Every structure is written in C-alpha cells, then in structure tokens.
Amino acid sequence: MTAPVGRAPFRAIRVVHRLDERIRFRYETDAPLDPVAVVRAVENLQGVLSARLNTAARSLTISFTVGKTDGEHLRKALLRLDLAGSAPLHDGIHRHDSLLGMAGSGVLLVGQALIPAALMMPATLAAALPVFSGAVADLRDQGVTSHVLEALAVAISAARRDFTAANTTSFMLALGEYLEQSISRRSDELLRELLRPDTGEVWIESDGQERQIASDAVEVGMTVIASAGMTVPVDGTVLGGEAVLNETAMTGESQPVTRRRGDRVLSGTLVEEGRLRIYAEHVGRHTATARIADYVEHSLAAKSQSQLGAARLADRLVPAVLGLATTTWLFSGDWQRAAAVLQADYSCALKLATPVAFKAGMHRAGTRGILFKGGDVVERLSEADTFVFDKTGTLTTGQLAVTDAIAFDPHYSPNDIIDLAASVEEHYFHPLALAVVEAARAHHGRHFDHKEVEFIAAHGVASVIDGQRVVVGSRHFVEEDEGISTSRHRRRLQALFRQGKTLLYIGYGSRLLGIIALKDQLRPTARATLERLRTLGVKRLVMLTGDHHDRAAELAQELGIDEYHAELLPQQKAALVAHMKSEGARIAFVGDGINDAPALAGAHVGIAMQKGADIARLTADVALLEDGIERVADAKALALATMQRIDSNFKLTITANTGILAAAAFGKLSPIASSVAHNGSTIAILLNALRSA
C-alpha cells in the first residue's frame, strides 16, 4: 500500500521558439495540469525568472537568466519536475478518489450479506476497481510495484470466491491510502502555515486621498505610504518624502540610510523616522521578503539522500515479496497463504515515513524560529562536524555600545563628553545617537541646554550651547566641514580604531573637545551556544572575520573558539571554507551579510542570521526567523533528533513487516489479518513520524 508519489507533469517536451532570455516549449501530458502548481515549481528552478503556462495550447513560456541556465538544462529539468509538494488540486483529487473508494468498499463489506450470490463477484470487482486501475497504471509506467502486489492479493481472494477477504482488503487499502495522504498532507500544511501571507493593511494614496487596504490587494503601480514605525510593504521607488530607513534585515548594514525621491526601497525595511510615498514595483509574492517563502514550497518536494535511499530499498524489496508469495504457494499449494503474503510489503512505510518525519521536524524547527529549506538540509546539518562563524552580526549583536569616552579639555570629564553629545543627539534615531543616549541614561547624566538641532545627513548633528557651536559626528564632518583639527590626537585615535571601535567626534567652539568610542557587542548567549554545539558532536569551531587580528584573537579566546582567521575579504572566506571541505570537514557556515553569501553557498549547510542581508538569507540553506544565536544550536539539535526518529522508524518498518511476512508465509495470518496488521503498523509508523512536530 503506497500513497501516490509525485510524477513529472510532462511526458514529453520540445522547444518551439527561442530568444536570448526567453524560451517557449510545447509539452505532452497524461493528465490535466494545475497551472498554479506547475508555474510555481518551474519558477523555483535555477535561473528561472518567470513562467507562463497555456494549457489550451499546451505551451510553457519561460524567462531566464543567461549564464545560470539554458534551453537544454531547462528541458531536462522540466522532464524531471516533481509537483509532489506543490499540487494541492491534484492532491485533493487523489483524496477524493480514496474517500470514494473507501466508502464503496466499506458499504459492500458491511452489506455483503444482503447481496445476492450472483452479484457478489461483479460487486467485489467493482469495489476493487481503484486497486486494479492503480496496479495497471503502475505496471505500465514503473513495472512491478506494491500496488501490483495488492491487486494480485485481491484478485486471488476474489478468484477463490473469498469475498470477505477481497472486500476487507479493498477497504483496508482505501482506508490506509486515505489516512496516509491525510498524514502526508498534514505535514505539508504544518510547513505552509509557518509563512502565511500577511493579512494586515497597507496605506495607499489614491486620487489625492489616503486610505487603508488589505496587503494582498496592493497592486503594481499603486502609491504606498510608509511612515515612522512602519515596515515597507513593497519593493519600489520613492516618489516623494524623506525618511531614515533601517535596512539591516535586507542588506546587513547596521547604519540607517536616508531615502528620498528617486531612491529604491525594499520590502521588510523599517522606517525609523520620516515618511515616504512609494511607487509599488513588486508586490505580494514578488517582493524581496516574500521570496524566502517560496523555499517552503520547494522544500515540500525536495528529497534527501535518506528519503531517496528508503525509496530505492522499498522498490528493490517489491520483487522479493512477490518471490516470497510465489515460493509460499509452490511449497504449500495454498493460495490463501500467498494472498496473505501479498498483503504486506515495505514500500509504504519506507517511502512515506521518512518525508513525513522530515516535514514534521521542519515544522517543529519553524515554531522555534528556524526555517529549513528542505529535508536534505536537515540531513546535512545533522552530519556537520565543523561550524564556521562570521563575527559581526553573528557572534556579535551588530549593535553599537559606548566603550570609551575621552575628553581633551581638562574642564570636562568623560561623562561630560557623553552627556553633551547625548543632549544634542537625543532627538536623532541613528544607532550611534541611540547608543550615546543610552550611555548617558545609564549614569544619569545631566542635560546641556542647547538651541535648535541641525541634522546634516550622513555627517552628524550641530547645535549651539552657551553661544558656542557644538558638532557631533564623523571625522570627515568635524575636520573637513567644520575645520576642526584632529592631528594632535591621531595616534590615540588610531589605537582605538585598531581595536575595531567606531569613533564619534565632538567639536565645541572650533576645537576637538573629545571623542566617544563605540563597539559592536558580543551576544550574551554566544559562548553557551558554542559549548552546546560541542555537546551535540561538533568537533571544530572556527571564526572568519574581516576585523583586525587583535580583536579577532581577543574574541576567539573569550569564546573558546578553536581557530580564527582575520582581515579577510569575502572571496577569502569562501576559499577557506572550500579548503576545509577538501580536508574532509562537513561544514556549517553561519553568517549574516552580503559578504558572507559566497561562503554560505560553498558550505555543506549555510545558516543565515535573522537580521542578515537578503542575499544571505536567500543563499543559505537554513534561515533563522528570530535574532538569537542560540537558534543555531537548536537547529543542530533538531536535525539530530529528526534523523534519529527517521532511523528508528526505518528499523521499526523493517522489523514489523518482516514479522508480518514470515507469519503470513507460515500460515499464521489470514489475508484479512495480514492486511489489518500491515496497514495498522504502517499508520502507526507514520503517526510516529508526524509526532516529531
């Protein structure tokens, strides 16, 4: 008994028209296609930009990126296309057929005492028609499968006029198939519910009026309004207004940026201050933030090596079961024993329990803020023995905090420097300003009365205190724009810079009054996470960073990291990952920035932090949905637990079905008992696989 497996939608496909970046195919198919499922599956293929299916003309038009794929690669990929995880329409049809078959065979089984003897044979064969039709289709397309064995068992019982056995078998097969499909569907739904589309509302401008509409009603060309505190809901171009945006989630850049007319903005970025009118260019599932949701759909059809191995073993065991049934009949001459043997096989539990366990484990991970992009990723992460970490934004928070305050005037203390800077920056929502204000609040600093604050974009702020101009900002701002020299203190400033610190310069009355040094902070749970990874079997912990050697060495010692490499360029990170792989290490790389994308792609498993750049999250195999490094250890633990569940289910399947086959071959089980035992154990194994959710 097996649930329907995903089959390629196209029997044959050929090119009918070709341009540089677009190609049109004509296809042949054996069954009606669900256009939504096909288009989604095609758009998940490497290099594909968009797809359009014309079922009436049986044509498929694909736009693609030259260099990432071509016509021949696409043709081969389409012939292998699997809609198992993205065809809800057909899944519904199969469930409907299973339900009808179960109802028909169930009614016949219960009411067979009321049916005239002359009608029992045609009624039994009619009830078993779904079993026979499935067997014929499998025999034609795949050879001898478990469906063929099941049909033989029903046919033998019917031929012996054992209608109770035949009808019971038909009913159990339909019931088992329906329950298996339901369990498999449930595991899919568990995953899909993790990334349900936003059901909130969006402000738009129409005919000079502003109004709210549902987020899924936003269309390309609309003017969308994004104000302070809101997340930009679309990808587009700024039509008007000015705002400071936090783009950390999309670019990995911790410094907010100013966006004004003509600038591009991405969905998922946060408006910290200001207001924008945005022309919507990409909406809904086409926005940058929505693209990651497509990985959930792709993961439903992705197959791991464990799943493929189980499926291959199940296929190899089908002829063995057929041979056992034949041998049993030859030695015993008892067709009933042969029919009982044919009721039991390994195929269903082996083929279904593994993907169900993967999907259930992936759902459990999702509820803990971890997105696995496929069962194969779970398997690879469970095998990873070397974890390689980027530093900034991964082992550290990516958020600055004040570490030093230095006054160059003896009349001012370090706290005075912090308080003065905080007084003029308290109305500014830049990360540097927020860190300084927080430092002043921590020591209950005093407030300096000042005139109106002037904001100079990308430079700093300026005001007047006691008749003197005060400026707070970058070296470029105070030295080049304000004419305040920093040369007398250059050696001290360079020492702070070599420690990986960001410097904020404070000028007062045309002189350098002091500086404030800020530094990215270590995540509080970083050390505990690394220690937990070791308990989970990780043998080697490595840190790669573009930071200075001194800072990298200090951090590596503080965290107990085995080795580190500093002052690296992005391509050097990727080269080091490749070198470690060549030495036999199975690497999980954890990063967050655009510069981490090559290393993420080159590792056995790439893990992207929640606030990572969009390209990092798209490149990675695992995307963290919460900003906590402890989720990395959670992901490793969940991967190990899922693989342990799969291993135990595999052993249980082999043990249970071998016992049923042996009992049937020695005449200890009737066809009915064999069917009940086999189907019951299969459902139990599938429920055990789903239990990991």
XYZ file of C-alpha atoms in Angstrom:
693
model
C 0.000 0.000 0.000
C 1.559 3.284 -1.047
C 0.363 6.857 -1.267
C 0.622 8.492 -4.691
C 4.085 9.802 -5.376
C 4.777 12.989 -7.334
C 5.157 12.317 -11.055
C 6.612 14.643 -13.645
C 3.766 16.617 -15.232
C 5.263 16.403 -18.733
C 5.567 13.150 -20.697
C 7.470 14.889 -23.487
C 8.583 18.457 -24.159
C 10.242 20.232 -27.091
C 11.432 23.730 -27.935
C 9.232 25.660 -30.398
C 10.654 29.181 -30.043
C 13.816 30.605 -28.523
C 15.177 34.092 -27.760
C 18.264 35.120 -25.763
C 16.450 35.221 -22.425
C 13.155 33.515 -23.201
C 12.103 30.128 -24.482
C 8.787 28.506 -25.328
C 8.158 24.765 -25.056
C 5.357 22.560 -26.367
C 4.535 19.741 -23.987
C 2.626 16.463 -23.836
C 0.972 15.264 -20.647
C -1.120 12.328 -19.465
C -3.330 14.257 -17.047
C -4.787 17.742 -16.524
C -2.286 20.157 -15.013
C -2.747 22.588 -12.156
C -1.306 25.816 -13.693
C -0.522 27.380 -10.308
C 1.415 24.340 -9.105
C 3.321 23.971 -12.394
C 4.267 27.665 -12.630
C 5.415 27.739 -9.001
C 7.534 24.626 -9.452
C 9.076 25.967 -12.685
C 9.865 29.351 -11.101
C 11.775 27.513 -8.357
C 14.208 26.101 -10.932
C 17.726 27.538 -11.008
C 17.948 30.682 -13.148
C 14.231 30.975 -13.938
C 12.781 34.494 -13.632
C 9.151 33.809 -14.587
C 6.963 31.177 -16.246
C 3.623 31.215 -18.069
C 1.579 28.079 -18.794
C -1.035 27.947 -21.575
C -2.962 24.715 -21.033
C -5.141 25.229 -24.123
C -2.117 25.468 -26.425
C -0.051 23.071 -24.269
C 2.783 25.579 -24.218
C 5.098 26.791 -21.469
C 7.000 30.073 -21.813
C 9.971 30.689 -19.517
C 12.083 33.814 -18.964
C 15.510 33.026 -17.512
C 18.901 34.488 -16.638
C 21.581 33.781 -19.239
C 24.578 32.119 -17.622
C 22.556 30.462 -14.887
C 20.645 28.097 -17.169
C 19.837 27.451 -20.822
C 17.252 25.744 -23.012
C 18.658 22.231 -22.741
C 19.071 22.387 -18.969
C 15.528 23.674 -18.663
C 14.141 20.928 -20.920
C 15.804 18.208 -18.827
C 14.693 19.848 -15.571
C 11.095 20.047 -16.798
C 11.047 16.334 -17.619
C 12.136 15.651 -14.020
C 9.831 18.224 -12.449
C 8.112 16.947 -9.299
C 4.847 18.507 -8.156
C 4.535 16.337 -5.051
C 4.784 19.312 -2.740
C 3.044 21.964 -4.835
C -0.077 20.489 -6.368
C -2.947 20.931 -3.932
C -5.534 20.487 -6.672
C -4.350 17.027 -7.643
C -3.794 16.104 -4.025
C -7.431 16.953 -3.459
C -8.475 14.759 -6.385
C -6.489 11.802 -5.007
C -8.009 12.276 -1.558
C -11.476 12.441 -3.104
C -10.857 9.206 -5.036
C -9.530 7.478 -1.909
C -12.551 8.607 0.077
C -14.982 7.327 -2.576
C -13.123 4.015 -2.838
C -13.128 3.622 0.940
C -16.847 4.408 1.143
C -17.737 1.998 -1.670
C -15.725 -0.929 -0.365
C -16.886 -0.221 3.197
C -20.571 -0.290 2.247
C -20.064 -3.529 0.310
C -18.171 -5.137 3.210
C -20.882 -4.279 5.736
C -23.807 -5.147 3.468
C -22.483 -8.153 1.571
C -24.872 -10.494 3.434
C -27.756 -8.672 1.711
C -26.340 -9.008 -1.807
C -27.463 -11.987 -3.939
C -24.731 -14.558 -4.527
C -24.874 -13.993 -8.293
C -23.988 -10.308 -7.820
C -21.164 -10.737 -5.317
C -18.417 -11.242 -7.906
C -19.265 -8.167 -10.037
C -19.833 -6.068 -6.894
C -16.482 -7.135 -5.429
C -14.642 -6.435 -8.674
C -16.348 -3.041 -8.973
C -15.335 -2.087 -5.433
C -11.770 -3.185 -6.196
C -11.632 -1.237 -9.474
C -9.432 1.580 -7.984
C -6.966 -1.061 -6.791
C -6.841 -2.726 -10.215
C -6.599 0.536 -12.176
C -3.741 1.744 -9.972
C -1.935 -1.545 -10.460
C -2.324 -1.420 -14.249
C -1.002 2.154 -14.358
C 1.993 1.252 -12.196
C 2.724 -1.905 -14.171
C 2.739 0.139 -17.376
C 4.830 3.039 -16.071
C 7.030 1.556 -13.334
C 6.860 -2.230 -13.514
C 6.007 -4.396 -10.515
C 5.200 -2.172 -7.525
C 3.413 -2.645 -4.227
C 0.173 -1.619 -5.965
C 0.572 -4.611 -8.259
C 1.079 -6.921 -5.247
C -2.065 -5.553 -3.605
C -4.114 -6.065 -6.757
C -2.862 -9.676 -7.005
C -3.934 -10.306 -3.396
C -7.461 -9.003 -4.078
C -7.667 -10.951 -7.345
C -6.610 -14.216 -5.650
C -9.203 -13.814 -2.889
C -11.916 -12.977 -5.416
C -10.956 -15.929 -7.629
C -11.256 -18.239 -4.611
C -14.699 -16.630 -4.001
C -13.464 -15.451 -0.602
C -15.391 -12.209 -0.979
C -14.985 -11.237 2.667
C -11.194 -11.306 2.299
C -11.305 -9.470 -1.048
C -13.660 -6.745 0.194
C -11.824 -6.358 3.504
C -8.554 -5.945 1.615
C -10.063 -3.343 -0.731
C -11.488 -1.422 2.227
C -8.232 -1.546 4.210
C -6.246 -0.403 1.188
C -8.575 2.564 0.609
C -8.646 3.432 4.313
C -4.878 3.189 4.607
C -4.275 5.271 1.490
C -6.679 7.966 2.683
C -5.056 8.118 6.129
C -1.572 8.158 4.636
C -2.484 11.010 2.307
C -4.034 12.868 5.231
C -0.899 12.439 7.348
C 1.356 13.479 4.466
C -0.886 16.478 3.727
C -0.834 17.428 7.393
C 2.965 17.559 7.360
C 2.802 19.844 4.295
C 0.249 22.121 5.942
C 2.376 22.346 9.082
C 5.140 23.806 6.945
C 2.942 26.119 4.900
C 1.372 27.702 7.955
C 4.789 28.980 9.045
C 4.816 31.579 6.276
C 1.213 32.521 5.731
C 0.842 35.730 3.728
C 0.472 38.945 5.671
C -3.190 39.692 6.338
C -2.553 43.219 7.634
C -3.417 46.506 5.960
C -1.384 48.983 3.923
C -1.832 52.725 3.464
C -2.102 53.853 -0.145
C -2.719 57.190 -1.855
C -5.440 57.325 -4.492
C -6.962 60.436 -6.113
C -5.260 62.620 -3.550
C -6.770 60.712 -0.630
C -5.070 58.258 1.719
C -6.832 55.054 2.721
C -6.067 51.593 4.049
C -6.467 48.415 2.011
C -5.644 44.774 2.638
C -1.990 43.970 1.968
C -2.938 41.318 -0.587
C -4.928 43.941 -2.526
C -1.866 46.108 -3.255
C -1.115 46.175 -6.976
C 1.839 47.257 -9.076
C 1.607 50.972 -9.840
C -0.119 51.974 -6.626
C 1.323 54.701 -4.408
C 2.077 53.227 -0.988
C 2.608 55.319 2.143
C 5.220 54.265 4.725
C 5.594 56.330 7.904
C 7.790 56.147 11.007
C 7.459 52.816 12.795
C 6.112 51.012 9.731
C 7.723 48.260 7.698
C 7.889 48.974 3.972
C 5.391 46.512 2.397
C 6.560 46.653 -1.247
C 9.664 46.949 -3.396
C 9.611 50.225 -5.294
C 10.878 53.754 -5.971
C 10.361 56.767 -3.724
C 8.024 59.312 -5.319
C 8.253 61.840 -2.521
C 9.173 62.491 1.082
C 12.316 61.697 3.019
C 12.944 59.092 5.696
C 15.644 57.257 7.591
C 15.367 53.506 6.946
C 16.845 50.630 8.883
C 17.790 48.154 6.141
C 19.602 45.678 8.391
C 17.158 42.871 7.610
C 17.754 43.199 3.873
C 21.342 44.382 3.447
C 23.053 43.521 6.723
C 24.134 47.169 7.051
C 23.621 48.283 10.656
C 23.760 52.003 9.845
C 20.362 53.503 8.901
C 20.239 55.203 5.500
C 18.363 58.209 4.201
C 15.973 57.594 1.322
C 14.371 60.335 -0.761
C 12.779 60.880 -4.192
C 14.251 58.573 -6.832
C 15.793 56.115 -4.380
C 14.920 52.413 -4.365
C 13.435 50.839 -1.240
C 12.894 47.184 -0.349
C 10.088 45.483 1.496
C 10.976 44.424 5.014
C 12.965 47.580 5.768
C 11.873 49.667 8.757
C 11.086 53.391 8.622
C 12.782 54.823 11.715
C 11.834 58.434 11.051
C 10.207 60.405 8.270
C 7.594 59.489 5.675
C 7.743 58.155 2.111
C 5.436 57.903 -0.874
C 6.491 54.787 -2.791
C 5.635 53.647 -6.306
C 4.948 49.903 -5.948
C 7.001 47.877 -8.430
C 6.988 44.432 -6.785
C 4.109 43.369 -4.565
C 2.893 40.246 -2.776
C 4.890 37.106 -3.531
C 7.223 39.032 -5.836
C 8.694 41.230 -3.091
C 12.136 40.575 -1.671
C 10.808 39.480 1.714
C 8.262 37.097 0.196
C 10.791 35.214 -1.923
C 12.047 33.245 1.030
C 8.533 31.818 1.464
C 8.992 30.050 -1.876
C 11.605 27.872 -0.230
C 8.904 26.380 1.937
C 7.024 25.276 -1.173
C 10.235 23.976 -2.718
C 11.098 22.068 0.444
C 7.860 20.074 0.212
C 9.162 18.369 -2.920
C 12.866 18.276 -2.044
C 14.203 14.795 -1.327
C 17.077 13.938 0.974
C 19.540 11.093 0.498
C 17.785 9.216 3.314
C 14.445 9.581 1.572
C 15.840 8.533 -1.793
C 17.650 5.590 -0.212
C 14.490 4.422 1.551
C 12.510 4.691 -1.682
C 15.139 2.706 -3.601
C 15.190 -0.013 -0.929
C 11.381 -0.206 -0.976
C 11.399 -0.653 -4.753
C 14.055 -3.380 -4.525
C 12.040 -5.280 -1.912
C 8.846 -5.480 -4.011
C 10.149 -8.316 -6.233
C 11.351 -10.091 -3.068
C 7.820 -10.037 -1.628
C 6.435 -11.313 -4.938
C 9.048 -14.078 -4.920
C 8.153 -14.998 -1.328
C 4.470 -15.238 -2.246
C 5.271 -17.473 -5.224
C 7.569 -19.688 -3.137
C 4.926 -19.950 -0.425
C 2.327 -21.148 -2.952
C 4.748 -23.607 -4.594
C 5.620 -25.266 -1.264
C 2.189 -25.113 0.374
C -0.187 -25.113 -2.576
C -2.287 -22.692 -0.533
C -3.424 -19.614 -2.455
C -4.651 -18.076 0.801
C -1.120 -18.023 2.209
C 0.149 -16.420 -0.993
C -2.590 -13.783 -0.797
C -1.682 -13.082 2.845
C 1.985 -12.568 1.888
C 0.999 -10.177 -0.892
C -0.879 -8.001 1.624
C 2.337 -6.980 3.386
C 5.222 -5.028 1.897
C 7.780 -2.450 2.967
C 7.046 0.160 0.349
C 4.508 2.424 2.017
C 6.147 2.961 5.387
C 9.628 3.249 3.867
C 8.573 5.766 1.234
C 6.265 7.905 3.373
C 7.587 7.801 6.931
C 10.881 9.494 6.019
C 9.443 12.580 4.250
C 6.714 12.923 6.880
C 9.351 12.886 9.634
C 11.426 15.481 7.767
C 8.454 17.799 7.301
C 7.302 17.371 10.890
C 10.809 18.160 12.098
C 10.945 21.194 9.819
C 7.659 22.434 11.263
C 8.925 21.980 14.795
C 12.010 23.968 13.817
C 9.817 26.702 12.340
C 7.901 27.106 15.582
C 11.274 27.702 17.238
C 12.309 30.365 14.754
C 14.284 28.164 12.333
C 13.469 27.686 8.641
C 14.957 24.583 6.987
C 14.756 24.797 3.202
C 14.260 21.061 2.619
C 14.685 17.650 4.191
C 18.113 17.295 2.610
C 19.222 20.327 4.632
C 18.139 18.650 7.885
C 20.169 15.596 6.937
C 23.285 17.597 6.024
C 23.120 19.685 9.203
C 22.889 16.533 11.325
C 26.177 15.390 9.722
C 28.027 18.724 10.127
C 31.100 18.374 12.348
C 32.650 21.823 11.787
C 30.842 25.097 12.472
C 32.332 28.226 10.918
C 31.072 31.612 12.154
C 31.241 35.093 10.739
C 31.890 37.601 13.546
C 29.966 40.845 13.080
C 26.217 40.392 13.431
C 26.636 36.681 14.121
C 28.783 36.188 17.221
C 28.217 39.871 17.983
C 24.906 41.735 18.074
C 25.673 44.183 15.280
C 24.553 46.934 17.691
C 26.993 49.531 18.969
C 27.553 50.462 22.622
C 29.817 53.103 24.158
C 33.132 51.652 25.375
C 35.302 54.784 25.828
C 34.786 58.495 26.316
C 37.878 60.715 26.174
C 37.948 64.434 26.987
C 40.730 66.588 25.503
C 39.831 69.515 27.740
C 40.644 69.201 31.481
C 37.479 71.104 32.391
C 35.351 68.263 31.030
C 35.106 64.703 32.325
C 34.418 61.651 30.126
C 30.839 61.641 31.395
C 30.515 65.302 30.411
C 31.508 64.376 26.868
C 28.826 61.679 26.758
C 26.207 63.983 28.285
C 26.945 66.830 25.888
C 26.752 64.557 22.854
C 23.562 62.914 24.143
C 21.924 66.303 24.720
C 22.074 67.213 21.036
C 21.547 63.686 19.722
C 18.575 62.637 21.845
C 16.118 63.512 19.068
C 18.100 61.645 16.400
C 17.372 57.941 15.773
C 20.717 56.935 14.324
C 22.301 53.833 16.016
C 25.296 55.919 17.152
C 22.979 58.510 18.661
C 20.862 55.879 20.385
C 23.978 54.251 21.867
C 25.246 57.593 23.218
C 21.863 58.499 24.712
C 21.678 55.063 26.347
C 25.167 55.555 27.838
C 24.126 58.941 29.277
C 20.961 57.421 30.704
C 22.989 54.630 32.335
C 24.957 57.080 34.506
C 22.022 59.501 34.947
C 23.856 62.203 33.043
C 22.955 65.886 33.032
C 21.308 67.675 30.153
C 23.047 70.571 28.365
C 20.624 73.254 27.233
C 21.011 73.921 23.531
C 19.446 75.743 20.624
C 17.628 74.044 17.733
C 19.435 70.969 16.453
C 20.582 70.875 12.834
C 20.707 67.427 11.153
C 23.347 67.030 8.461
C 22.612 63.830 6.525
C 25.415 61.235 6.597
C 27.572 63.586 8.696
C 26.110 64.282 12.148
C 24.319 66.968 14.137
C 25.068 70.527 15.168
C 23.649 73.000 17.664
C 24.649 75.887 19.945
C 25.423 75.600 23.668
C 26.314 78.696 25.696
C 26.865 80.632 22.475
C 29.370 78.100 21.115
C 28.736 75.852 18.107
C 28.794 72.177 19.036
C 29.092 69.450 16.394
C 28.853 65.687 16.864
C 29.651 63.337 14.019
C 32.263 61.747 11.787
C 35.907 62.761 11.420
C 35.112 63.993 7.916
C 32.373 66.239 9.336
C 34.365 67.876 12.124
C 37.694 68.060 10.289
C 36.820 68.880 6.709
C 33.421 70.581 7.016
C 33.922 72.326 10.353
C 37.696 72.913 10.136
C 38.486 71.259 13.480
C 41.879 69.552 13.500
C 42.283 66.034 14.950
C 46.000 65.634 14.142
C 47.234 66.180 17.740
C 45.370 63.076 18.883
C 45.850 60.902 15.802
C 47.982 58.205 17.499
C 45.409 57.705 20.241
C 42.561 57.668 17.748
C 44.307 55.102 15.566
C 44.834 52.827 18.582
C 41.092 52.870 19.249
C 40.379 52.242 15.591
C 42.685 49.210 15.546
C 40.604 47.772 18.374
C 37.654 47.673 15.990
C 35.894 50.665 17.522
C 33.748 53.278 15.786
C 34.661 56.851 16.708
C 32.291 59.758 17.241
C 33.965 63.198 17.283
C 32.702 66.083 19.439
C 33.699 69.603 18.429
C 32.963 72.632 20.591
C 33.887 76.234 19.826
C 36.078 75.236 16.838
C 38.181 72.769 18.826
C 38.097 68.992 19.343
C 36.538 68.626 22.795
C 36.608 64.838 22.909
C 35.711 61.565 21.281
C 33.381 58.701 22.067
C 34.349 55.168 21.028
C 31.679 52.570 20.333
C 31.957 48.883 19.664
C 29.831 46.016 18.478
C 28.816 43.869 21.465
C 29.264 40.138 21.912
C 25.983 38.253 22.007
C 25.266 37.227 25.611
C 24.461 33.633 24.615
C 27.345 33.175 22.160
C 29.678 31.219 24.460
C 26.888 28.987 25.790
C 25.791 28.262 22.212
C 29.288 27.198 21.170
C 29.631 24.983 24.242
C 26.294 23.341 23.474
C 27.379 22.666 19.891
C 30.345 20.728 21.250
C 27.995 18.576 23.350
C 26.000 17.900 20.154
C 29.047 16.362 18.495
C 30.664 19.354 16.758
C 34.418 18.760 16.675
C 35.735 22.115 15.455
C 34.673 25.766 15.885
C 36.124 28.396 13.544
C 35.667 32.176 13.228
C 36.203 34.122 9.995
C 36.194 37.922 10.041
C 37.287 40.994 8.174
C 38.143 42.589 11.517
C 41.666 43.217 12.856
C 43.785 40.327 14.133
C 43.935 41.715 17.670
C 40.181 41.960 18.043
C 39.657 38.541 16.437
C 42.207 36.922 18.784
C 40.586 38.526 21.816
C 37.123 37.316 20.798
C 38.305 33.797 19.909
C 39.925 33.414 23.328
C 36.839 34.784 25.101
C 34.527 32.317 23.308
C 36.820 29.285 23.344
C 36.974 29.071 19.544
C 39.459 26.550 18.120
C 40.821 28.747 15.334
C 40.215 32.114 13.696
C 41.162 33.936 10.506
C 41.088 37.746 10.433
C 41.227 40.624 7.912
C 39.529 38.510 5.255
C 37.827 39.544 2.038
C 34.588 37.745 1.022
C 36.346 35.573 -1.541
C 38.932 34.584 1.072
C 36.172 33.388 3.401
C 34.775 31.218 0.608
C 38.275 29.908 -0.222
C 38.876 28.900 3.407
C 35.539 27.071 3.519
C 36.465 25.254 0.306
C 39.855 24.309 1.751
C 38.318 22.877 4.913
C 35.846 20.905 2.790
C 38.716 19.476 0.747
C 40.245 18.200 4.002
C 37.067 16.242 4.729
C 35.289 18.608 7.110
C 31.495 18.759 6.883
C 30.907 22.471 7.327
C 28.001 24.524 8.598
C 28.692 28.211 7.925
C 26.826 30.833 9.977
C 26.720 34.401 8.658
C 24.556 37.427 8.036
C 25.986 39.821 5.461
C 26.212 40.167 1.706
C 29.921 39.380 2.009
C 29.023 36.019 3.583
C 26.943 34.816 0.622
C 29.837 33.024 -1.199
C 30.813 31.128 1.972
C 27.162 30.320 2.755
C 26.737 28.868 -0.727
C 30.006 26.911 -0.571
C 29.422 25.203 2.778
C 27.625 21.878 3.212
C 24.997 23.880 5.110
C 24.645 27.664 5.140
C 22.850 29.261 8.113
C 21.747 32.904 7.842
C 21.004 35.063 10.878
C 17.564 36.666 11.186
C 18.813 40.209 10.572
C 21.039 39.108 7.730
C 21.161 40.577 4.262
C 18.501 39.430 1.813
C 21.060 37.714 -0.421
C 22.499 35.857 2.585
C 19.050 34.599 3.601
C 18.276 33.529 0.034
C 21.642 31.796 -0.395
C 21.526 29.970 2.931
C 20.019 26.519 3.486
C 18.753 27.496 6.939
C 17.278 30.916 7.733
C 16.827 31.925 11.359
C 13.490 33.658 11.907
C 14.495 35.036 15.316
C 17.551 37.096 16.217
C 19.268 34.690 18.574
C 22.487 32.764 18.004
C 21.181 30.058 20.341
C 18.890 29.066 17.455
C 21.994 27.696 15.676
C 22.428 25.064 18.388
C 18.654 24.459 18.369
C 18.833 23.776 14.636
C 21.644 21.253 15.101
C 19.753 19.511 17.927
C 16.516 19.345 15.913
C 18.367 17.960 12.888
C 19.911 15.216 15.028
C 16.559 14.395 16.656
C 14.809 14.202 13.283
C 17.433 11.853 11.864
C 17.214 9.673 14.982
C 13.429 9.488 14.517
C 13.892 8.507 10.879
C 16.414 5.814 11.816
C 14.107 4.342 14.472
C 11.161 4.374 12.063
C 13.261 2.610 9.438
C 14.206 -0.174 11.874
C 10.605 -0.446 13.077
C 9.349 -0.729 9.487
C 11.791 -3.498 8.608
C 11.100 -5.412 11.840
C 7.284 -5.149 11.711
C 6.866 -6.004 8.045
C 9.392 -8.837 8.132
C 7.457 -10.350 11.025
C 4.129 -9.997 9.178
C 5.564 -11.552 6.005
C 7.029 -14.500 7.932
C 3.781 -15.128 9.800
C 1.789 -14.957 6.558
C 4.186 -17.315 4.745
C 3.873 -19.930 7.522
C 0.095 -19.694 7.512
C -0.183 -17.899 10.852
C -2.073 -14.950 9.329
C -5.077 -14.951 7.027
C -5.260 -12.393 4.184
C -7.573 -10.255 6.331
C -5.309 -10.420 9.393
C -2.255 -9.715 7.259
C -3.940 -6.674 5.723
C -5.022 -5.322 9.106
C -1.578 -5.900 10.643
C 0.278 -4.337 7.725
C -1.949 -1.292 7.367
C -2.166 -0.792 11.106
C 1.600 -0.893 11.591
C 2.095 1.472 8.642
C -0.312 4.058 10.061
C 1.342 3.738 13.487
C 4.776 4.346 11.958
C 3.510 7.376 10.031
C 1.891 8.813 13.150
C 5.178 8.293 14.981
C 6.949 10.184 12.209
C 4.448 13.038 12.448
C 4.769 13.110 16.244
C 8.067 14.986 15.996
C 6.004 18.085 15.239
